[in-house]
Amino acid sequence: AILYLATTVESGGTPMMATFDRARSPHTQTDAQGRFVFTDVPAGKYGLVLDRIQSSYFLKNPKDNSDFLFEPKPGQVLDLGTLVYSSLP
């Protein structure tokens, strides 16, 4: 699967939407076991997007279906843990 980091757009400190550009946004591909790594990610707040070529899907937190947003710090290795979804588009 192809994954992108979508930059969040905020209003008054509240995330309102997330946007990504297939040509410029950080992206990666999962391996056969579904593992993935993003490298050299610019500072910012992001959401995770699953890209299926014709459609893209903003992934929710699989634990509670909340918005899955994270903010990596410069030089930080951010481990999102194991993400288990009952189904994906």
PDB file of C-alpha atoms in Angstrom:
ATOM      1  CA  ALA A   1       0.000   0.000   0.000  1.00  0.00           C
ATOM      2  CA  ILE A   2       1.091   3.577  -0.595  1.00  0.00           C
ATOM      3  CA  LEU A   3       0.867   5.896   2.406  1.00  0.00           C
ATOM      4  CA  TYR A   4       1.167   9.681   2.543  1.00  0.00           C
ATOM      5  CA  LEU A   5       1.478  12.153   5.370  1.00  0.00           C
ATOM      6  CA  ALA A   6      -1.255  14.755   5.054  1.00  0.00           C
ATOM      7  CA  THR A   7      -0.578  18.152   6.598  1.00  0.00           C
ATOM      8  CA  THR A   8      -3.341  19.288   8.929  1.00  0.00           C
ATOM      9  CA  VAL A   9      -4.947  22.681   8.449  1.00  0.00           C
ATOM     10  CA  GLU A  10      -6.088  24.294  11.686  1.00  0.00           C
ATOM     11  CA  SER A  11      -8.476  27.031  12.666  1.00  0.00           C
ATOM     12  CA  GLY A  12      -8.051  28.468  16.149  1.00  0.00           C
ATOM     13  CA  GLY A  13      -5.793  25.546  17.104  1.00  0.00           C
ATOM     14  CA  THR A  14      -8.380  22.949  16.064  1.00  0.00           C
ATOM     15  CA  PRO A  15      -7.595  20.638  13.129  1.00  0.00           C
ATOM     16  CA  MET A  16     -10.208  21.235  10.437  1.00  0.00           C
ATOM     17  CA  MET A  17      -8.882  19.202   7.519  1.00  0.00           C
ATOM     18  CA  ALA A  18      -5.821  17.445   6.148  1.00  0.00           C
ATOM     19  CA  THR A  19      -4.277  17.904   2.729  1.00  0.00           C
ATOM     20  CA  PHE A  20      -1.602  16.142   0.728  1.00  0.00           C
ATOM     21  CA  ASP A  21       0.027  16.401  -2.680  1.00  0.00           C
ATOM     22  CA  ARG A  22       1.055  13.185  -4.424  1.00  0.00           C
ATOM     23  CA  ALA A  23       4.113  14.950  -5.883  1.00  0.00           C
ATOM     24  CA  ARG A  24       5.365  16.727  -2.743  1.00  0.00           C
ATOM     25  CA  SER A  25       3.983  15.195   0.450  1.00  0.00           C
ATOM     26  CA  PRO A  26       6.074  12.662   2.376  1.00  0.00           C
ATOM     27  CA  HIS A  27       5.139   9.171   1.199  1.00  0.00           C
ATOM     28  CA  THR A  28       6.224   5.577   1.543  1.00  0.00           C
ATOM     29  CA  GLN A  29       5.158   2.072   0.640  1.00  0.00           C
ATOM     30  CA  THR A  30       4.408  -0.787   3.001  1.00  0.00           C
ATOM     31  CA  ASP A  31       6.355  -4.024   2.816  1.00  0.00           C
ATOM     32  CA  ALA A  32       4.747  -7.484   2.505  1.00  0.00           C
ATOM     33  CA  GLN A  33       3.971  -7.483   6.257  1.00  0.00           C
ATOM     34  CA  GLY A  34       2.411  -3.989   6.158  1.00  0.00           C
ATOM     35  CA  ARG A  35       5.363  -2.265   7.858  1.00  0.00           C
ATOM     36  CA  PHE A  36       6.342   1.230   6.798  1.00  0.00           C
ATOM     37  CA  VAL A  37       8.799   4.010   7.602  1.00  0.00           C
ATOM     38  CA  PHE A  38       8.819   7.697   6.698  1.00  0.00           C
ATOM     39  CA  THR A  39      12.218   9.407   6.732  1.00  0.00           C
ATOM     40  CA  ASP A  40      13.280  13.062   6.853  1.00  0.00           C
ATOM     41  CA  VAL A  41       9.793  14.325   7.680  1.00  0.00           C
ATOM     42  CA  PRO A  42       9.564  18.117   8.054  1.00  0.00           C
ATOM     43  CA  ALA A  43       8.171  19.386  11.362  1.00  0.00           C
ATOM     44  CA  GLY A  44       4.395  19.705  11.356  1.00  0.00           C
ATOM     45  CA  LYS A  45       1.129  18.046  12.302  1.00  0.00           C
ATOM     46  CA  TYR A  46       0.100  15.146  10.112  1.00  0.00           C
ATOM     47  CA  GLY A  47      -2.521  12.546   9.436  1.00  0.00           C
ATOM     48  CA  LEU A  48      -1.983   9.243   7.662  1.00  0.00           C
ATOM     49  CA  VAL A  49      -3.512   8.739   4.207  1.00  0.00           C
ATOM     50  CA  LEU A  50      -3.941   5.435   2.398  1.00  0.00           C
ATOM     51  CA  ASP A  51      -3.705   6.014  -1.352  1.00  0.00           C
ATOM     52  CA  ARG A  52      -5.526   3.641  -3.691  1.00  0.00           C
ATOM     53  CA  ILE A  53      -4.658   5.567  -6.909  1.00  0.00           C
ATOM     54  CA  GLN A  54      -8.262   6.474  -7.785  1.00  0.00           C
ATOM     55  CA  SER A  55      -9.215   7.358  -4.196  1.00  0.00           C
ATOM     56  CA  SER A  56      -7.440   8.302  -0.983  1.00  0.00           C
ATOM     57  CA  TYR A  57      -8.571   7.621   2.575  1.00  0.00           C
ATOM     58  CA  PHE A  58      -7.691   9.501   5.750  1.00  0.00           C
ATOM     59  CA  LEU A  59      -7.041   6.752   8.286  1.00  0.00           C
ATOM     60  CA  LYS A  60      -8.655   6.999  11.717  1.00  0.00           C
ATOM     61  CA  ASN A  61      -7.112   5.718  14.934  1.00  0.00           C
ATOM     62  CA  PRO A  62      -7.894   1.977  14.831  1.00  0.00           C
ATOM     63  CA  LYS A  63      -8.272   1.844  18.632  1.00  0.00           C
ATOM     64  CA  ASP A  64     -11.110   4.354  19.003  1.00  0.00           C
ATOM     65  CA  ASN A  65     -11.901   5.711  15.496  1.00  0.00           C
ATOM     66  CA  SER A  66     -10.777   9.218  16.489  1.00  0.00           C
ATOM     67  CA  ASP A  67      -8.803  11.491  14.175  1.00  0.00           C
ATOM     68  CA  PHE A  68      -5.342   9.955  13.931  1.00  0.00           C
ATOM     69  CA  LEU A  69      -3.072  12.985  14.150  1.00  0.00           C
ATOM     70  CA  PHE A  70       0.557  13.161  15.220  1.00  0.00           C
ATOM     71  CA  GLU A  71       3.337  15.718  15.351  1.00  0.00           C
ATOM     72  CA  PRO A  72       6.883  14.406  14.873  1.00  0.00           C
ATOM     73  CA  LYS A  73       9.680  16.547  16.272  1.00  0.00           C
ATOM     74  CA  PRO A  74      12.935  17.199  14.369  1.00  0.00           C
ATOM     75  CA  GLY A  75      15.278  14.227  14.725  1.00  0.00           C
ATOM     76  CA  GLN A  76      12.625  12.171  16.544  1.00  0.00           C
ATOM     77  CA  VAL A  77      11.833   8.565  15.719  1.00  0.00           C
ATOM     78  CA  LEU A  78       8.083   8.316  16.165  1.00  0.00           C
ATOM     79  CA  ASP A  79       6.800   4.757  16.470  1.00  0.00           C
ATOM     80  CA  LEU A  80       3.074   4.550  15.754  1.00  0.00           C
ATOM     81  CA  GLY A  81       3.010   0.981  17.004  1.00  0.00           C
ATOM     82  CA  THR A  82       1.000  -1.768  15.383  1.00  0.00           C
ATOM     83  CA  LEU A  83      -2.028  -0.424  13.538  1.00  0.00           C
ATOM     84  CA  VAL A  84      -4.682  -3.110  13.172  1.00  0.00           C
ATOM     85  CA  TYR A  85      -7.726  -2.288  11.061  1.00  0.00           C
ATOM     86  CA  SER A  86     -10.647  -4.678  10.685  1.00  0.00           C
ATOM     87  CA  SER A  87     -10.834  -3.651   7.016  1.00  0.00           C
ATOM     88  CA  LEU A  88      -9.325  -1.109   4.670  1.00  0.00           C
ATOM     89  CA  PRO A  89     -10.805   0.357   1.510  1.00  0.00           C
TER      90      PRO A  89
END
